[in-house]
Amino acid sequence: TISDITPGTLGGELILSDGKSFNLSDNNLPENAVRAFVIDSKGINYQIPANKPQVKEIQNTLRTLQGMECLITLSDGTRVHLNAETRLTYPVCFSSKERIVQIEGEAYFEVAKDAKKPFTVQFMSSSVTVLGTSFNIRAYPEEKRSQTTLAEGSVRIYSPGSSMLLKPGEQAEVNALSGEMVKREVEVKSFTSWKDGRFVFEQQPLEDIMRTLERWYDIRVIFKDE
């Protein structure tokens, strides 16, 4: 028998630069931790504290588990919505010349505009550089590929030996093993609706669909027949 399957929750685990970690829902900040953020009902905000230390080399990591999602506002005002089983590593405060973060999993970025400081997201063997725009990155290592889907603005995606410029409504898929990059036109909402509480699947294999549901509902699906 199958008991009730509960939906995902808002939450995550924050890993500090010294390796100490704590659950955002507990809000029990370890002693001597740099108080550079505020925790609210939706997630964590690094933009609000006015007296936070401007220590650019300090890196934090926000991690969501199965059945979790979390919203983080970075020090520059960029908002990042993390899907389940995702890791985002970022500086407490960005440098004066560039903004760089690393992602593993899936996240929707709403990048604060700053013409003098490009924003770069590094993932797998690729990276995306923007000045201010909204886009979705899906880069789960076990899927052996990454997908960058542009909602608005423009982004340039780089993989070993090549680069590609995307327009709204386009998606770049990179094979993590070969580095091959393919661009296609897509229905953006099919790839971004998860952040609004909806799953949209169009012509996807059942195995891929269930893998997504596994992450969100914290369940395990086993296929007995191909």
Coordinates of N, CA and C in Angstrom, one line a residue:
T1 N 0.8 -1.2 0.0 CA 0.0 0.0 0.0 C 0.9 1.3 0.0
I2 N 0.3 2.3 -0.5 CA 1.0 3.6 -0.6 C 0.3 4.6 0.3
S3 N 1.1 5.1 1.3 CA 0.5 6.2 2.2 C 0.4 7.5 1.4
D4 N -0.1 8.5 2.1 CA -0.3 9.8 1.5 C 1.1 10.3 1.1
I5 N 1.2 10.9 -0.1 CA 2.5 11.5 -0.6 C 2.4 13.0 -0.4
T6 N 3.2 13.5 0.4 CA 3.1 14.9 0.7 C 3.9 15.8 -0.3
P7 N 3.4 17.0 -0.6 CA 4.1 17.9 -1.5 C 5.4 18.4 -0.9
G8 N 6.1 19.1 -1.7 CA 7.4 19.7 -1.2 C 7.2 20.9 -0.2
T9 N 8.2 21.3 0.4 CA 8.1 22.4 1.4 C 9.2 23.4 1.1
L10 N 9.0 24.6 1.6 CA 10.0 25.7 1.5 C 11.1 25.4 2.6
G11 N 12.3 25.4 2.2 CA 13.3 25.2 3.2 C 14.7 24.9 2.6
G12 N 15.7 24.7 3.4 CA 17.0 24.3 2.8 C 18.0 24.3 3.9
E13 N 19.2 23.9 3.6 CA 20.3 23.8 4.5 C 21.4 24.8 4.1
L14 N 21.9 25.6 5.0 CA 22.9 26.6 4.7 C 24.2 26.1 5.2
I15 N 25.2 26.0 4.3 CA 26.6 25.6 4.7 C 27.5 26.8 4.7
L16 N 28.1 27.1 5.8 CA 28.9 28.3 5.9 C 30.3 28.0 5.5
S17 N 31.1 29.0 5.4 CA 32.5 28.9 4.8 C 33.4 28.0 5.7
D18 N 33.1 27.8 6.9 CA 33.9 26.9 7.8 C 33.4 25.5 7.8
G19 N 32.4 25.2 7.0 CA 31.8 23.9 6.9 C 30.6 23.6 7.9
K20 N 30.4 24.5 8.8 CA 29.2 24.4 9.7 C 27.9 24.6 8.9
S21 N 26.9 23.8 9.3 CA 25.6 23.9 8.5 C 24.5 24.0 9.5
F22 N 23.3 24.5 9.0 CA 22.1 24.5 9.8 C 20.9 24.6 8.9
N23 N 19.8 24.1 9.4 CA 18.6 24.1 8.7 C 17.9 25.5 8.8
L24 N 17.5 26.1 7.6 CA 16.9 27.4 7.7 C 15.6 27.5 8.5
S25 N 14.9 26.4 8.6 CA 13.7 26.4 9.4 C 14.0 26.5 10.9
D26 N 15.2 26.0 11.3 CA 15.5 26.1 12.7 C 16.0 27.5 13.1
N27 N 16.6 28.2 12.1 CA 17.1 29.6 12.4 C 18.0 29.7 13.6
N28 N 18.8 28.6 13.8 CA 19.7 28.6 14.9 C 21.1 28.8 14.3
L29 N 21.5 30.0 14.1 CA 22.8 30.3 13.5 C 23.9 29.9 14.4
P30 N 24.9 29.2 13.9 CA 26.1 28.8 14.7 C 26.8 30.0 15.3
E31 N 27.4 29.8 16.5 CA 28.1 30.9 17.1 C 29.3 31.3 16.2
N32 N 29.6 32.6 16.3 CA 30.7 33.2 15.5 C 30.5 33.2 14.0
A33 N 29.3 32.9 13.6 CA 29.0 32.9 12.1 C 28.8 34.4 11.7
V34 N 29.2 34.6 10.4 CA 29.1 36.0 9.9 C 27.6 36.2 9.7
R35 N 27.1 37.3 10.3 CA 25.6 37.5 10.2 C 25.4 38.5 9.0
A36 N 25.3 37.8 7.8 CA 25.2 38.6 6.6 C 23.9 38.4 5.9
F37 N 22.9 37.9 6.6 CA 21.6 37.6 5.9 C 20.5 37.6 6.9
V38 N 19.3 37.6 6.3 CA 18.1 37.5 7.1 C 17.3 36.4 6.6
I39 N 16.7 35.6 7.5 CA 15.9 34.4 7.1 C 14.4 34.8 7.3
D40 N 13.6 34.5 6.3 CA 12.2 34.8 6.4 C 11.4 33.5 6.0
S41 N 10.1 33.6 5.8 CA 9.3 32.5 5.5 C 9.5 31.9 4.2
K42 N 10.1 32.6 3.2 CA 10.4 32.1 1.9 C 11.8 31.6 1.7
G43 N 12.7 32.1 2.5 CA 14.1 31.7 2.3 C 15.1 32.6 3.0
I44 N 16.1 33.0 2.3 CA 17.2 33.7 2.9 C 17.5 35.0 2.0
N45 N 17.9 36.1 2.7 CA 18.1 37.3 2.0 C 19.4 37.9 2.5
Y46 N 20.4 38.1 1.5 CA 21.7 38.7 1.8 C 21.7 40.2 1.5
Q47 N 20.6 40.7 0.9 CA 20.6 42.1 0.5 C 20.1 43.0 1.7
I48 N 19.3 42.6 2.6 CA 18.7 43.4 3.6 C 19.7 43.9 4.6
P49 N 20.6 43.1 5.3 CA 21.4 43.6 6.4 C 22.2 44.8 5.9
A50 N 22.1 45.9 6.6 CA 22.8 47.1 6.3 C 24.2 47.1 6.9
N51 N 24.4 46.4 8.0 CA 25.7 46.4 8.6 C 26.5 45.1 8.4
K52 N 26.2 44.4 7.3 CA 26.8 43.1 7.1 C 28.3 43.4 6.7
P53 N 29.2 42.4 7.0 CA 30.6 42.6 6.6 C 30.8 42.5 5.1
Q54 N 31.6 43.3 4.5 CA 31.9 43.3 3.1 C 33.1 42.4 2.8
V55 N 33.0 41.1 3.2 CA 34.1 40.1 3.0 C 33.8 39.3 1.8
K56 N 34.4 39.7 0.7 CA 34.0 39.1 -0.6 C 34.5 37.6 -0.8
E57 N 35.6 37.2 0.0 CA 36.1 35.9 -0.2 C 35.3 34.8 0.5
I58 N 34.4 35.3 1.4 CA 33.6 34.3 2.2 C 32.5 33.7 1.2
Q59 N 32.5 32.4 1.1 CA 31.5 31.7 0.3 C 30.6 30.9 1.2
N60 N 29.3 31.0 0.8 CA 28.2 30.2 1.5 C 27.6 29.2 0.4
T61 N 27.0 28.1 0.9 CA 26.3 27.2 0.0 C 24.9 27.0 0.5
L62 N 24.0 27.1 -0.3 CA 22.6 26.8 0.0 C 22.2 25.5 -0.7
R63 N 21.7 24.6 0.1 CA 21.4 23.2 -0.4 C 19.9 22.9 -0.1
T64 N 19.2 22.4 -1.1 CA 17.8 21.9 -0.9 C 17.9 20.4 -1.0
L65 N 17.1 19.7 -0.3 CA 17.0 18.3 -0.3 C 15.8 17.8 -1.1
Q66 N 15.5 16.5 -1.2 CA 14.3 16.1 -1.9 C 13.1 16.7 -1.2
G67 N 12.2 17.1 -2.1 CA 10.9 17.7 -1.6 C 11.1 19.1 -1.0
M68 N 12.1 19.8 -1.4 CA 12.4 21.2 -0.9 C 12.5 22.2 -2.0
E69 N 12.2 23.4 -1.8 CA 12.6 24.5 -2.7 C 12.9 25.7 -1.8
C70 N 13.6 26.6 -2.3 CA 14.0 27.8 -1.5 C 14.3 29.0 -2.4
L71 N 14.0 30.1 -1.9 CA 14.3 31.4 -2.6 C 15.4 32.1 -1.8
I72 N 16.4 32.6 -2.6 CA 17.5 33.3 -2.0 C 17.7 34.6 -2.8
T73 N 17.9 35.7 -2.0 CA 18.2 37.0 -2.6 C 19.7 37.3 -2.3
L74 N 20.5 37.4 -3.3 CA 21.9 37.6 -3.2 C 22.2 39.1 -2.8
S75 N 23.4 39.4 -2.5 CA 23.8 40.7 -2.0 C 23.5 41.8 -3.0
D76 N 23.5 41.5 -4.3 CA 23.3 42.5 -5.3 C 21.8 42.7 -5.7
G77 N 20.9 41.8 -5.0 CA 19.5 41.9 -5.3 C 19.0 40.8 -6.3
T78 N 19.9 40.0 -6.8 CA 19.6 38.9 -7.7 C 18.8 37.9 -6.9
R79 N 17.7 37.4 -7.5 CA 16.8 36.4 -6.8 C 17.0 35.1 -7.5
V80 N 17.2 34.0 -6.7 CA 17.4 32.7 -7.3 C 16.5 31.7 -6.6
H81 N 15.6 31.1 -7.4 CA 14.7 30.1 -6.9 C 15.2 28.7 -7.1
L82 N 15.6 28.0 -6.0 CA 16.2 26.7 -6.1 C 15.1 25.6 -6.1
N83 N 15.2 24.7 -7.0 CA 14.3 23.5 -7.1 C 14.9 22.5 -6.1
A84 N 14.2 21.3 -6.0 CA 14.7 20.3 -5.1 C 16.1 19.7 -5.5
E85 N 16.8 19.2 -4.5 CA 18.1 18.6 -4.7 C 19.1 19.5 -5.5
T86 N 19.2 20.7 -5.0 CA 20.0 21.7 -5.8 C 21.0 22.4 -4.8
R87 N 22.2 22.7 -5.3 CA 23.2 23.4 -4.5 C 23.6 24.7 -5.2
L88 N 23.6 25.8 -4.5 CA 24.1 27.1 -5.0 C 25.2 27.6 -4.1
T89 N 26.4 27.8 -4.7 CA 27.5 28.4 -4.0 C 27.7 29.8 -4.4
Y90 N 27.9 30.7 -3.5 CA 27.9 32.1 -3.8 C 28.7 32.9 -2.8
P91 N 29.2 34.1 -3.1 CA 29.9 34.9 -2.1 C 28.9 35.7 -1.2
V92 N 29.3 35.9 0.0 CA 28.5 36.7 0.9 C 28.3 38.1 0.3
C93 N 29.4 38.6 -0.3 CA 29.3 39.9 -1.0 C 30.1 39.8 -2.3
F94 N 29.6 40.3 -3.4 CA 30.3 40.2 -4.7 C 31.4 41.2 -4.8
S95 N 32.4 40.8 -5.6 CA 33.6 41.7 -5.8 C 33.2 42.9 -6.6
S96 N 34.1 43.8 -6.8 CA 33.8 45.1 -7.5 C 33.7 44.9 -9.0
K97 N 34.2 43.8 -9.5 CA 34.4 43.6 -11.0 C 33.4 42.6 -11.6
E98 N 33.1 41.6 -10.8 CA 32.3 40.5 -11.4 C 31.4 39.8 -10.3
R99 N 30.4 39.1 -10.8 CA 29.5 38.3 -9.9 C 29.5 36.9 -10.4
I100 N 30.0 36.0 -9.6 CA 30.1 34.6 -10.0 C 29.5 33.7 -8.9
V101 N 28.6 32.7 -9.4 CA 28.1 31.7 -8.5 C 28.2 30.3 -9.2
Q102 N 28.0 29.3 -8.5 CA 28.1 27.9 -9.0 C 26.8 27.2 -8.7
I103 N 26.2 26.4 -9.6 CA 25.0 25.7 -9.4 C 25.1 24.3 -9.8
E104 N 24.4 23.4 -9.0 CA 24.3 22.0 -9.3 C 22.8 21.6 -9.0
G105 N 22.1 21.2 -10.0 CA 20.7 21.0 -9.9 C 19.9 21.9 -10.8
E106 N 18.8 22.5 -10.3 CA 18.0 23.4 -11.1 C 17.6 24.6 -10.3
A107 N 17.7 25.8 -11.0 CA 17.3 27.0 -10.4 C 16.9 28.0 -11.5
Y108 N 16.0 28.9 -11.0 CA 15.5 30.0 -11.9 C 16.2 31.3 -11.4
F109 N 16.9 32.0 -12.3 CA 17.6 33.2 -11.9 C 16.9 34.5 -12.4
E110 N 16.7 35.5 -11.5 CA 16.3 36.8 -11.9 C 17.4 37.7 -11.5
V111 N 18.3 38.0 -12.5 CA 19.5 38.7 -12.2 C 19.3 40.2 -12.2
A112 N 19.8 40.8 -11.1 CA 19.8 42.3 -11.0 C 20.7 42.9 -12.0
K113 N 20.2 43.9 -12.7 CA 21.0 44.6 -13.7 C 22.2 45.4 -13.2
D114 N 23.3 45.2 -13.8 CA 24.5 46.0 -13.4 C 25.5 45.9 -14.6
A115 N 25.5 46.9 -15.5 CA 26.2 46.9 -16.7 C 27.7 46.8 -16.5
K116 N 28.2 47.2 -15.3 CA 29.6 47.2 -15.1 C 30.1 45.8 -14.4
K117 N 29.2 45.0 -14.0 CA 29.5 43.8 -13.3 C 28.7 42.6 -13.9
P118 N 29.3 41.9 -14.9 CA 28.6 40.7 -15.4 C 28.3 39.7 -14.4
F119 N 27.2 39.0 -14.6 CA 26.8 37.9 -13.7 C 27.1 36.6 -14.4
T120 N 27.8 35.7 -13.7 CA 28.2 34.4 -14.4 C 27.7 33.3 -13.5
V121 N 27.1 32.3 -14.1 CA 26.7 31.1 -13.4 C 27.5 29.9 -14.0
Q122 N 28.2 29.2 -13.2 CA 29.0 28.1 -13.6 C 28.3 26.8 -13.2
F123 N 28.3 25.8 -14.1 CA 27.6 24.6 -13.9 C 28.2 23.5 -14.8
M124 N 28.4 22.3 -14.3 CA 29.0 21.2 -15.0 C 30.3 21.7 -15.7
S125 N 30.4 21.6 -17.0 CA 31.5 22.1 -17.7 C 31.2 23.4 -18.5
S126 N 30.1 24.0 -18.2 CA 29.6 25.2 -18.9 C 29.5 26.4 -18.0
S127 N 29.2 27.5 -18.6 CA 28.9 28.8 -17.8 C 28.0 29.6 -18.6
V128 N 27.2 30.5 -17.9 CA 26.3 31.5 -18.6 C 26.7 32.8 -18.0
T129 N 26.8 33.8 -18.9 CA 27.2 35.2 -18.5 C 26.1 36.1 -19.0
V130 N 25.6 37.0 -18.1 CA 24.6 38.0 -18.4 C 24.9 39.3 -17.7
L131 N 24.1 40.3 -18.0 CA 24.2 41.6 -17.3 C 23.0 41.8 -16.4
G132 N 21.8 41.3 -16.9 CA 20.6 41.4 -16.1 C 19.5 40.7 -16.9
T133 N 18.9 39.6 -16.5 CA 17.9 38.9 -17.2 C 17.3 37.8 -16.4
S134 N 16.4 37.0 -17.0 CA 15.8 35.9 -16.3 C 15.9 34.6 -17.1
F135 N 16.4 33.6 -16.4 CA 16.6 32.3 -17.1 C 16.6 31.1 -16.2
N136 N 16.4 29.9 -16.7 CA 16.3 28.7 -15.9 C 17.5 27.8 -16.3
I137 N 18.2 27.3 -15.3 CA 19.3 26.3 -15.6 C 18.9 25.0 -14.9
R138 N 19.0 23.9 -15.7 CA 18.8 22.6 -15.2 C 20.1 21.8 -15.4
A139 N 20.8 21.4 -14.3 CA 22.1 20.8 -14.5 C 22.3 19.8 -13.4
Y140 N 21.5 18.7 -13.4 CA 21.6 17.6 -12.5 C 22.7 16.6 -13.0
P141 N 23.8 16.4 -12.3 CA 24.9 15.5 -12.8 C 24.4 14.2 -13.3
E142 N 23.4 13.6 -12.7 CA 23.0 12.2 -13.1 C 22.3 12.2 -14.5
E143 N 21.9 13.4 -14.9 CA 21.2 13.5 -16.2 C 22.2 13.7 -17.4
K144 N 23.4 13.9 -17.1 CA 24.5 13.9 -18.1 C 24.3 15.0 -19.2
R145 N 23.5 16.0 -18.8 CA 23.3 17.1 -19.7 C 22.8 18.3 -18.9
S146 N 22.9 19.5 -19.5 CA 22.4 20.7 -18.9 C 21.5 21.4 -19.9
Q147 N 20.6 22.2 -19.4 CA 19.7 23.0 -20.2 C 19.6 24.4 -19.6
T148 N 19.8 25.3 -20.5 CA 19.6 26.7 -20.1 C 18.5 27.3 -21.0
T149 N 17.4 27.8 -20.3 CA 16.2 28.2 -21.0 C 16.1 29.7 -20.7
L150 N 16.0 30.5 -21.7 CA 15.9 32.0 -21.5 C 14.5 32.5 -21.5
A151 N 14.1 33.2 -20.4 CA 12.8 33.8 -20.4 C 12.7 35.2 -20.9
E152 N 13.7 36.0 -20.5 CA 13.8 37.4 -21.0 C 15.2 37.9 -21.0
G153 N 15.5 38.9 -21.8 CA 16.8 39.5 -21.9 C 17.7 38.6 -22.9
S154 N 18.9 38.5 -22.6 CA 19.8 37.7 -23.4 C 20.9 37.1 -22.6
V155 N 21.4 35.9 -22.9 CA 22.5 35.3 -22.2 C 23.5 34.7 -23.3
R156 N 24.7 34.6 -22.9 CA 25.7 33.8 -23.7 C 26.1 32.7 -22.9
I157 N 26.0 31.5 -23.4 CA 26.4 30.3 -22.8 C 27.7 29.8 -23.4
Y158 N 28.6 29.3 -22.5 CA 30.0 28.8 -22.9 C 30.1 27.4 -22.5
S159 N 30.6 26.6 -23.4 CA 31.1 25.2 -23.1 C 32.4 25.1 -23.8
P160 N 33.2 24.0 -23.4 CA 34.6 23.9 -24.0 C 34.6 24.0 -25.5
G161 N 35.3 25.0 -26.0 CA 35.5 25.2 -27.4 C 34.4 25.9 -28.2
S162 N 33.3 26.3 -27.5 CA 32.2 27.0 -28.3 C 31.4 27.9 -27.3
S163 N 30.6 28.8 -27.9 CA 29.7 29.6 -27.2 C 28.5 29.9 -28.0
M164 N 27.4 30.4 -27.4 CA 26.2 30.5 -28.1 C 25.4 31.6 -27.4
L165 N 24.7 32.5 -28.2 CA 23.9 33.6 -27.7 C 22.4 33.1 -27.8
L166 N 21.7 33.3 -26.7 CA 20.3 32.9 -26.7 C 19.4 34.1 -26.7
K167 N 18.3 34.0 -27.3 CA 17.2 35.0 -27.3 C 16.0 34.4 -26.5
P168 N 15.1 35.3 -26.0 CA 14.0 34.7 -25.3 C 13.2 33.7 -26.0
G169 N 12.9 32.6 -25.4 CA 12.2 31.5 -26.0 C 13.1 30.4 -26.6
E170 N 14.4 30.6 -26.4 CA 15.4 29.6 -26.8 C 16.0 28.9 -25.7
Q171 N 16.5 27.7 -26.0 CA 17.1 26.9 -25.0 C 18.4 26.3 -25.6
A172 N 19.5 26.2 -24.7 CA 20.7 25.6 -25.1 C 20.9 24.3 -24.3
E173 N 21.1 23.2 -24.9 CA 21.3 22.0 -24.2 C 22.8 21.5 -24.5
V174 N 23.5 21.2 -23.4 CA 24.9 20.8 -23.6 C 25.1 19.4 -23.0
N175 N 25.7 18.6 -23.9 CA 26.0 17.2 -23.5 C 27.2 17.3 -22.5
A176 N 27.1 16.8 -21.3 CA 28.1 16.9 -20.3 C 29.4 16.1 -20.7
L177 N 29.2 15.1 -21.5 CA 30.4 14.2 -21.8 C 31.1 14.7 -23.0
S178 N 30.4 15.1 -24.1 CA 31.0 15.5 -25.3 C 31.2 17.0 -25.4
G179 N 30.4 17.7 -24.7 CA 30.5 19.2 -24.8 C 29.6 19.7 -25.9
E180 N 29.0 18.9 -26.7 CA 28.2 19.3 -27.8 C 27.0 20.2 -27.3
M181 N 26.8 21.3 -28.0 CA 25.8 22.2 -27.7 C 24.7 22.3 -28.8
V182 N 23.5 22.3 -28.4 CA 22.4 22.4 -29.4 C 21.4 23.4 -28.9
K183 N 21.0 24.3 -29.9 CA 20.0 25.3 -29.5 C 18.7 25.0 -30.2
R184 N 17.6 25.3 -29.5 CA 16.2 25.0 -30.0 C 15.3 26.0 -29.4
E185 N 14.2 26.2 -30.1 CA 13.1 27.1 -29.6 C 12.2 26.2 -28.8
V186 N 11.7 26.8 -27.6 CA 10.9 26.0 -26.7 C 9.8 26.9 -26.2
E187 N 8.8 26.2 -25.6 CA 7.8 26.9 -24.8 C 8.4 27.1 -23.4
V188 N 8.8 28.3 -23.1 CA 9.5 28.6 -21.8 C 8.8 28.1 -20.6
K189 N 7.5 28.3 -20.5 CA 6.7 27.9 -19.4 C 6.8 26.4 -19.0
S190 N 7.1 25.6 -20.1 CA 7.2 24.2 -19.8 C 8.5 23.9 -19.0
F191 N 9.4 24.8 -19.0 CA 10.7 24.6 -18.2 C 10.8 25.5 -17.0
T192 N 9.9 26.4 -16.8 CA 10.0 27.3 -15.7 C 8.8 27.3 -14.7
S193 N 7.7 26.6 -15.1 CA 6.5 26.6 -14.3 C 6.6 26.0 -13.0
W194 N 7.7 25.2 -12.8 CA 7.9 24.6 -11.5 C 8.0 25.6 -10.3
K195 N 8.6 26.8 -10.7 CA 8.8 27.8 -9.6 C 7.5 28.4 -9.2
D196 N 6.4 28.2 -10.0 CA 5.1 28.7 -9.6 C 4.2 27.6 -9.1
G197 N 4.8 26.5 -8.8 CA 4.0 25.4 -8.2 C 3.3 24.5 -9.2
R198 N 3.7 24.5 -10.5 CA 3.1 23.7 -11.5 C 4.1 22.9 -12.3
F199 N 3.8 21.6 -12.6 CA 4.7 20.8 -13.4 C 4.0 20.7 -14.8
V200 N 4.8 21.0 -15.9 CA 4.3 20.9 -17.2 C 5.2 20.0 -18.0
F201 N 4.7 18.9 -18.5 CA 5.5 17.9 -19.3 C 4.9 17.8 -20.7
E202 N 5.7 17.9 -21.6 CA 5.3 17.8 -23.0 C 6.3 16.9 -23.8
Q203 N 5.8 15.8 -24.2 CA 6.5 14.8 -25.0 C 7.8 14.4 -24.3
Q204 N 7.7 14.1 -23.0 CA 8.9 13.6 -22.2 C 8.7 12.2 -21.8
P205 N 9.8 11.4 -21.8 CA 9.7 10.0 -21.4 C 9.1 9.9 -20.0
L206 N 8.4 8.9 -19.7 CA 7.8 8.7 -18.4 C 8.9 8.6 -17.3
E207 N 10.0 8.0 -17.7 CA 11.2 7.9 -16.7 C 11.6 9.3 -16.3
D208 N 11.7 10.2 -17.2 CA 12.2 11.6 -16.9 C 11.1 12.3 -16.0
I209 N 9.8 12.1 -16.4 CA 8.8 12.7 -15.6 C 8.8 12.2 -14.2
M210 N 8.9 10.9 -14.0 CA 8.9 10.4 -12.6 C 10.2 10.8 -11.8
R211 N 11.3 11.0 -12.5 CA 12.5 11.4 -11.8 C 12.3 12.8 -11.2
T212 N 11.6 13.7 -12.0 CA 11.2 15.0 -11.5 C 10.3 14.9 -10.3
L213 N 9.3 14.0 -10.4 CA 8.4 13.9 -9.2 C 9.0 13.3 -8.0
E214 N 10.0 12.4 -8.3 CA 10.8 11.8 -7.1 C 11.4 12.9 -6.3
R215 N 12.0 13.9 -7.0 CA 12.7 14.9 -6.3 C 11.8 15.8 -5.5
W216 N 10.6 16.1 -6.0 CA 9.7 17.0 -5.4 C 8.9 16.3 -4.3
Y217 N 8.5 15.1 -4.5 CA 7.6 14.4 -3.5 C 8.4 13.4 -2.6
D218 N 9.7 13.4 -2.8 CA 10.5 12.5 -1.9 C 10.1 11.1 -1.9
I219 N 9.9 10.6 -3.1 CA 9.4 9.2 -3.3 C 10.4 8.5 -4.2
R220 N 10.3 7.2 -4.3 CA 11.2 6.3 -5.2 C 10.3 5.6 -6.1
V221 N 10.5 5.7 -7.4 CA 9.7 4.9 -8.4 C 10.5 3.9 -9.0
I222 N 10.0 2.7 -9.1 CA 10.7 1.5 -9.7 C 9.8 1.0 -10.8
F223 N 10.4 0.8 -12.0 CA 9.7 0.3 -13.2 C 10.0 -1.2 -13.3
K224 N 8.9 -2.0 -13.2 CA 9.1 -3.4 -13.3 C 9.0 -3.9 -14.7
D225 N 8.5 -3.1 -15.6 CA 8.4 -3.5 -17.0 C 8.8 -2.4 -17.9
E226 N 9.7 -2.6 -18.9 CA 10.2 -1.6 -19.7 C 9.0 -1.0 -20.6

